[in-house]
PDB file of C-alpha atoms in Angstrom:
ATOM      1  CA  MET N 151       0.000   0.000   0.000  1.00  0.00           C
ATOM      2  CA  ARG N 152       1.402   3.340  -0.972  1.00  0.00           C
ATOM      3  CA  ARG N 153       1.149   6.286   1.333  1.00  0.00           C
ATOM      4  CA  PRO N 154       1.208   9.932   0.359  1.00  0.00           C
ATOM      5  CA  SER N 155       4.197  12.107   0.890  1.00  0.00           C
ATOM      6  CA  ALA N 156       3.862  15.606   2.185  1.00  0.00           C
ATOM      7  CA  GLY N 157       4.482  18.535  -0.106  1.00  0.00           C
ATOM      8  CA  SER N 158       4.185  16.812  -3.461  1.00  0.00           C
ATOM      9  CA  THR N 159       2.067  18.003  -6.380  1.00  0.00           C
ATOM     10  CA  PRO N 160      -1.458  16.819  -7.215  1.00  0.00           C
ATOM     11  CA  ALA N 161      -0.795  14.886 -10.391  1.00  0.00           C
ATOM     12  CA  THR N 162       2.312  13.125  -9.185  1.00  0.00           C
ATOM     13  CA  GLY N 163       1.680  12.474  -5.565  1.00  0.00           C
ATOM     14  CA  SER N 164      -0.116  14.962  -3.407  1.00  0.00           C
ATOM     15  CA  SER N 165      -0.834  14.503   0.231  1.00  0.00           C
ATOM     16  CA  TRP N 166      -4.377  13.296  -0.463  1.00  0.00           C
ATOM     17  CA  ARG N 167      -5.044  11.611   2.794  1.00  0.00           C
ATOM     18  CA  GLN N 168      -4.801  13.167   6.170  1.00  0.00           C
ATOM     19  CA  GLY N 169      -3.028  10.119   7.647  1.00  0.00           C
ATOM     20  CA  ALA N 170       0.383  11.570   6.853  1.00  0.00           C
ATOM     21  CA  ARG N 171      -0.401  14.846   8.593  1.00  0.00           C
ATOM     22  CA  SER N 172       0.141  15.692  12.237  1.00  0.00           C
ATOM     23  CA  MET N 173      -2.693  16.844  14.467  1.00  0.00           C
ATOM     24  CA  ALA N 174      -1.332  20.388  14.247  1.00  0.00           C
ATOM     25  CA  ASP N 175      -1.596  20.209  10.473  1.00  0.00           C
ATOM     26  CA  LEU N 176      -5.171  19.005  10.750  1.00  0.00           C
ATOM     27  CA  VAL N 177      -6.216  22.210  12.451  1.00  0.00           C
ATOM     28  CA  ALA N 178      -7.084  23.604   9.072  1.00  0.00           C
ATOM     29  CA  GLU N 179      -9.081  26.610   8.088  1.00  0.00           C
ATOM     30  CA  ALA N 180     -12.614  26.569   6.831  1.00  0.00           C
ATOM     31  CA  ALA N 181     -12.666  27.273   3.128  1.00  0.00           C
ATOM     32  CA  GLU N 182     -13.126  30.830   1.980  1.00  0.00           C
ATOM     33  CA  PRO N 183     -16.584  31.766   0.658  1.00  0.00           C
ATOM     34  CA  GLY N 184     -15.425  31.747  -2.991  1.00  0.00           C
ATOM     35  CA  VAL N 185     -14.293  28.146  -2.670  1.00  0.00           C
ATOM     36  CA  THR N 186     -17.506  27.108  -0.968  1.00  0.00           C
ATOM     37  CA  GLN N 187     -19.551  28.837  -3.693  1.00  0.00           C
ATOM     38  CA  LEU N 188     -17.583  27.109  -6.467  1.00  0.00           C
ATOM     39  CA  LEU N 189     -18.113  23.680  -4.916  1.00  0.00           C
ATOM     40  CA  ALA N 190     -21.821  24.339  -4.365  1.00  0.00           C
ATOM     41  CA  THR N 191     -22.150  25.469  -7.991  1.00  0.00           C
ATOM     42  CA  GLU N 192     -20.307  22.388  -9.194  1.00  0.00           C
ATOM     43  CA  SER N 193     -22.638  20.113  -7.210  1.00  0.00           C
ATOM     44  CA  MET N 194     -25.729  21.837  -8.579  1.00  0.00           C
ATOM     45  CA  LEU N 195     -24.486  21.577 -12.177  1.00  0.00           C
ATOM     46  CA  LEU N 196     -23.750  17.864 -11.776  1.00  0.00           C
ATOM     47  CA  ASP N 197     -27.103  17.132 -10.128  1.00  0.00           C
ATOM     48  CA  GLN N 198     -28.889  19.047 -12.898  1.00  0.00           C
ATOM     49  CA  ARG N 199     -26.848  17.163 -15.532  1.00  0.00           C
ATOM     50  CA  ARG N 200     -25.526  20.453 -16.911  1.00  0.00           C
ATOM     51  CA  PHE N 201     -22.248  18.781 -17.747  1.00  0.00           C
ATOM     52  CA  SER N 202     -21.199  21.257 -20.450  1.00  0.00           C
ATOM     53  CA  ASP N 203     -21.554  24.109 -17.954  1.00  0.00           C
ATOM     54  CA  TRP N 204     -19.676  22.007 -15.396  1.00  0.00           C
ATOM     55  CA  LEU N 205     -16.720  21.718 -17.789  1.00  0.00           C
ATOM     56  CA  THR N 206     -16.351  25.512 -17.779  1.00  0.00           C
ATOM     57  CA  LEU N 207     -15.303  25.291 -14.129  1.00  0.00           C
ATOM     58  CA  TRP N 208     -12.143  23.382 -15.078  1.00  0.00           C
ATOM     59  CA  ALA N 209      -8.627  24.590 -15.807  1.00  0.00           C
ATOM     60  CA  PRO N 210      -7.156  23.453 -19.154  1.00  0.00           C
ATOM     61  CA  ASP N 211      -4.781  21.112 -17.293  1.00  0.00           C
ATOM     62  CA  GLY N 212      -7.592  19.611 -15.228  1.00  0.00           C
ATOM     63  CA  CYS N 213      -7.556  16.036 -13.954  1.00  0.00           C
ATOM     64  CA  TYR N 214     -10.568  14.053 -12.676  1.00  0.00           C
ATOM     65  CA  TRP N 215      -9.731  10.973 -10.661  1.00  0.00           C
ATOM     66  CA  ILE N 216     -11.679   8.275  -8.844  1.00  0.00           C
ATOM     67  CA  PRO N 217      -9.095   5.813  -7.520  1.00  0.00           C
ATOM     68  CA  VAL N 218      -9.894   2.232  -6.582  1.00  0.00           C
ATOM     69  CA  ASP N 219      -7.375   2.453  -3.747  1.00  0.00           C
ATOM     70  CA  PRO N 220      -7.801   5.595  -1.627  1.00  0.00           C
ATOM     71  CA  ASP N 221      -4.226   5.253  -0.416  1.00  0.00           C
ATOM     72  CA  LEU N 222      -2.816   5.782  -3.889  1.00  0.00           C
ATOM     73  CA  VAL N 223      -0.721   8.853  -4.401  1.00  0.00           C
ATOM     74  CA  ASP N 224      -0.458   8.608  -8.176  1.00  0.00           C
ATOM     75  CA  GLY N 225      -3.056   6.902 -10.352  1.00  0.00           C
ATOM     76  CA  ARG N 226      -1.152   6.784 -13.617  1.00  0.00           C
ATOM     77  CA  ASP N 227       0.177   3.249 -13.126  1.00  0.00           C
ATOM     78  CA  ALA N 228      -2.779   1.893 -11.175  1.00  0.00           C
ATOM     79  CA  VAL N 229      -6.290   0.597 -11.690  1.00  0.00           C
ATOM     80  CA  ASN N 230      -8.803   3.441 -11.351  1.00  0.00           C
ATOM     81  CA  HIS N 231     -12.522   3.862 -11.715  1.00  0.00           C
ATOM     82  CA  VAL N 232     -11.757   7.056 -13.644  1.00  0.00           C
ATOM     83  CA  LEU N 233      -8.574   8.968 -14.443  1.00  0.00           C
ATOM     84  CA  ASP N 234      -9.322  11.616 -17.069  1.00  0.00           C
ATOM     85  CA  ASP N 235      -7.499  14.675 -18.277  1.00  0.00           C
ATOM     86  CA  LEU N 236      -9.742  17.491 -19.523  1.00  0.00           C
ATOM     87  CA  GLY N 237      -9.797  16.155 -23.101  1.00  0.00           C
ATOM     88  CA  ARG N 238     -11.005  12.732 -21.967  1.00  0.00           C
ATOM     89  CA  LEU N 239     -13.458  14.379 -19.609  1.00  0.00           C
ATOM     90  CA  ARG N 240     -14.943  16.334 -22.538  1.00  0.00           C
ATOM     91  CA  THR N 241     -15.278  13.082 -24.479  1.00  0.00           C
ATOM     92  CA  ARG N 242     -16.996  11.458 -21.492  1.00  0.00           C
ATOM     93  CA  VAL N 243     -19.436  14.375 -21.248  1.00  0.00           C
ATOM     94  CA  ASP N 244     -20.147  14.243 -25.007  1.00  0.00           C
ATOM     95  CA  ARG N 245     -20.997  10.546 -24.675  1.00  0.00           C
ATOM     96  CA  LEU N 246     -23.214  11.135 -21.637  1.00  0.00           C
ATOM     97  CA  LEU N 247     -25.153  13.833 -23.471  1.00  0.00           C
ATOM     98  CA  GLY N 248     -25.297  11.999 -26.799  1.00  0.00           C
ATOM     99  CA  PRO N 249     -28.213   9.903 -28.095  1.00  0.00           C
ATOM    100  CA  ALA N 250     -26.185   6.676 -27.904  1.00  0.00           C
ATOM    101  CA  ALA N 251     -25.708   6.845 -24.139  1.00  0.00           C
ATOM    102  CA  HIS N 252     -27.875   3.785 -23.467  1.00  0.00           C
ATOM    103  CA  THR N 253     -26.286   3.293 -20.030  1.00  0.00           C
ATOM    104  CA  GLU N 254     -27.695   6.684 -19.068  1.00  0.00           C
ATOM    105  CA  GLU N 255     -31.242   5.880 -20.179  1.00  0.00           C
ATOM    106  CA  PRO N 256     -33.140   6.948 -18.257  1.00  0.00           C
ATOM    107  CA  PRO N 257     -30.723   9.474 -16.825  1.00  0.00           C
ATOM    108  CA  ALA N 258     -30.009   9.065 -13.139  1.00  0.00           C
ATOM    109  CA  ARG N 259     -31.487  11.667 -10.864  1.00  0.00           C
ATOM    110  CA  SER N 260     -29.089  12.689  -8.157  1.00  0.00           C
ATOM    111  CA  ALA N 261     -28.744  14.926  -5.154  1.00  0.00           C
ATOM    112  CA  ARG N 262     -25.570  15.464  -3.214  1.00  0.00           C
ATOM    113  CA  VAL N 263     -24.999  17.017   0.146  1.00  0.00           C
ATOM    114  CA  LEU N 264     -21.653  18.587   0.933  1.00  0.00           C
ATOM    115  CA  GLY N 265     -20.194  18.737   4.409  1.00  0.00           C
ATOM    116  CA  THR N 266     -17.952  21.430   5.766  1.00  0.00           C
ATOM    117  CA  THR N 267     -15.132  22.240   3.368  1.00  0.00           C
ATOM    118  CA  ILE N 268     -11.711  22.482   4.938  1.00  0.00           C
ATOM    119  CA  THR N 269      -8.670  24.084   3.335  1.00  0.00           C
ATOM    120  CA  LEU N 270      -5.648  21.839   3.834  1.00  0.00           C
ATOM    121  CA  ALA N 271      -3.152  23.872   1.861  1.00  0.00           C
ATOM    122  CA  SER N 272      -3.098  27.149   0.043  1.00  0.00           C
ATOM    123  CA  SER N 273      -0.277  28.325  -2.158  1.00  0.00           C
ATOM    124  CA  GLU N 274      -0.308  28.244  -5.969  1.00  0.00           C
ATOM    125  CA  LEU N 275      -3.130  25.725  -5.608  1.00  0.00           C
ATOM    126  CA  THR N 276      -5.709  25.632  -2.884  1.00  0.00           C
ATOM    127  CA  HIS N 277      -6.345  22.081  -1.655  1.00  0.00           C
ATOM    128  CA  VAL N 278      -9.762  21.675  -0.090  1.00  0.00           C
ATOM    129  CA  VAL N 279     -11.418  18.561   1.263  1.00  0.00           C
ATOM    130  CA  THR N 280     -15.175  18.169   1.430  1.00  0.00           C
ATOM    131  CA  PRO N 281     -17.103  15.166   2.743  1.00  0.00           C
ATOM    132  CA  PHE N 282     -20.128  14.324   0.615  1.00  0.00           C
ATOM    133  CA  VAL N 283     -23.132  12.040   0.371  1.00  0.00           C
ATOM    134  CA  LEU N 284     -24.698  11.414  -3.038  1.00  0.00           C
ATOM    135  CA  THR N 285     -28.030   9.753  -3.648  1.00  0.00           C
ATOM    136  CA  ALA N 286     -28.729   8.595  -7.201  1.00  0.00           C
ATOM    137  CA  HIS N 287     -31.906   7.016  -8.536  1.00  0.00           C
ATOM    138  CA  ARG N 288     -32.423   5.131 -11.788  1.00  0.00           C
ATOM    139  CA  HIS N 289     -34.461   2.132 -12.921  1.00  0.00           C
ATOM    140  CA  GLY N 290     -36.385   2.015  -9.650  1.00  0.00           C
ATOM    141  CA  ARG N 291     -33.211   1.694  -7.631  1.00  0.00           C
ATOM    142  CA  THR N 292     -31.680   4.210  -5.304  1.00  0.00           C
ATOM    143  CA  ALA N 293     -27.991   4.094  -4.555  1.00  0.00           C
ATOM    144  CA  LEU N 294     -26.119   5.918  -1.862  1.00  0.00           C
ATOM    145  CA  VAL N 295     -22.446   6.736  -2.085  1.00  0.00           C
ATOM    146  CA  SER N 296     -20.235   8.832   0.126  1.00  0.00           C
ATOM    147  CA  GLY N 297     -16.666   9.858   0.565  1.00  0.00           C
ATOM    148  CA  HIS N 298     -14.451  12.899   0.314  1.00  0.00           C
ATOM    149  CA  TYR N 299     -13.847  15.264  -2.546  1.00  0.00           C
ATOM    150  CA  HIS N 300     -10.322  16.603  -2.861  1.00  0.00           C
ATOM    151  CA  HIS N 301     -10.199  19.677  -5.065  1.00  0.00           C
ATOM    152  CA  HIS N 302      -7.080  21.541  -6.080  1.00  0.00           C
ATOM    153  CA  LEU N 303      -8.171  24.994  -7.219  1.00  0.00           C
ATOM    154  CA  ARG N 304      -6.307  27.756  -9.019  1.00  0.00           C
ATOM    155  CA  THR N 305      -7.221  31.428  -9.048  1.00  0.00           C
ATOM    156  CA  THR N 306      -7.347  32.707 -12.622  1.00  0.00           C
ATOM    157  CA  ALA N 307      -8.491  35.896 -14.321  1.00  0.00           C
ATOM    158  CA  ASP N 308     -11.841  34.131 -14.814  1.00  0.00           C
ATOM    159  CA  GLY N 309     -12.118  33.136 -11.147  1.00  0.00           C
ATOM    160  CA  LEU N 310     -11.396  29.860  -9.400  1.00  0.00           C
ATOM    161  CA  ARG N 311     -10.877  26.837 -11.634  1.00  0.00           C
ATOM    162  CA  ILE N 312     -10.634  23.151 -10.803  1.00  0.00           C
ATOM    163  CA  VAL N 313      -7.181  21.782 -11.513  1.00  0.00           C
ATOM    164  CA  THR N 314      -7.744  18.409  -9.881  1.00  0.00           C
ATOM    165  CA  LYS N 315     -10.800  16.689  -8.495  1.00  0.00           C
ATOM    166  CA  ARG N 316     -10.165  13.444  -6.706  1.00  0.00           C
ATOM    167  CA  VAL N 317     -13.082  11.446  -5.343  1.00  0.00           C
ATOM    168  CA  ASP N 318     -12.197   9.110  -2.478  1.00  0.00           C
ATOM    169  CA  LEU N 319     -15.160   6.801  -2.002  1.00  0.00           C
ATOM    170  CA  ILE N 320     -15.576   5.011   1.301  1.00  0.00           C
ATOM    171  CA  ASP N 321     -16.195   1.815  -0.681  1.00  0.00           C
ATOM    172  CA  ALA N 322     -13.727   2.561  -3.467  1.00  0.00           C
ATOM    173  CA  ASP N 323     -12.904  -1.119  -3.931  1.00  0.00           C
ATOM    174  CA  ALA N 324     -16.540  -1.911  -4.886  1.00  0.00           C
ATOM    175  CA  PRO N 325     -17.902  -1.745  -8.452  1.00  0.00           C
ATOM    176  CA  LEU N 326     -19.536   1.508  -9.581  1.00  0.00           C
ATOM    177  CA  ASN N 327     -22.057  -0.222 -11.835  1.00  0.00           C
ATOM    178  CA  SER N 328     -25.178   1.599 -10.707  1.00  0.00           C
ATOM    179  CA  LEU N 329     -23.694   5.012 -10.061  1.00  0.00           C
ATOM    180  CA  PRO N 330     -23.104   8.006 -12.276  1.00  0.00           C
ATOM    181  CA  THR N 331     -19.449   8.250 -13.255  1.00  0.00           C
ATOM    182  CA  LEU N 332     -19.408  11.988 -12.781  1.00  0.00           C
ATOM    183  CA  LEU N 333     -19.362  12.187  -9.045  1.00  0.00           C
TER     184      LEU N 333
END
């Protein structure tokens, strides 16, 4: 099992999990209102299936990652539920919105609830962690999933943009068959 190292970058090994941090480090700040607003907007866009609008929240070097092993530091040489750069994410969104998306028929209805967002680090990128619970319903079945979102955000001339979104599911080693892939 690989453990994160402190002070590394998001794409190549960020400190994703709090296990490597001391208690003093865990006394983090609540996220600033702009961060909280961005994450609330992102959740609304995903729940409303406004995926094209959701893509506008991303930086050009964005990375969306749902690891199978929450202890992974780098997903490039590992099995993942999803590991997309922005180009692949656009392709995924095009497929989800296209007429041939039979796995999305009928589209899942979802609602997510975000917990308190905590800022773990703030320098060039702001690293925030947010617990979440997502309920999705499709084909008469309701699924519940929860975990933590890890966002790395960059301030740009257009406002905050998502550079990395990592979704650590509490049951990451289970199949995602009945859940939306855009968590």
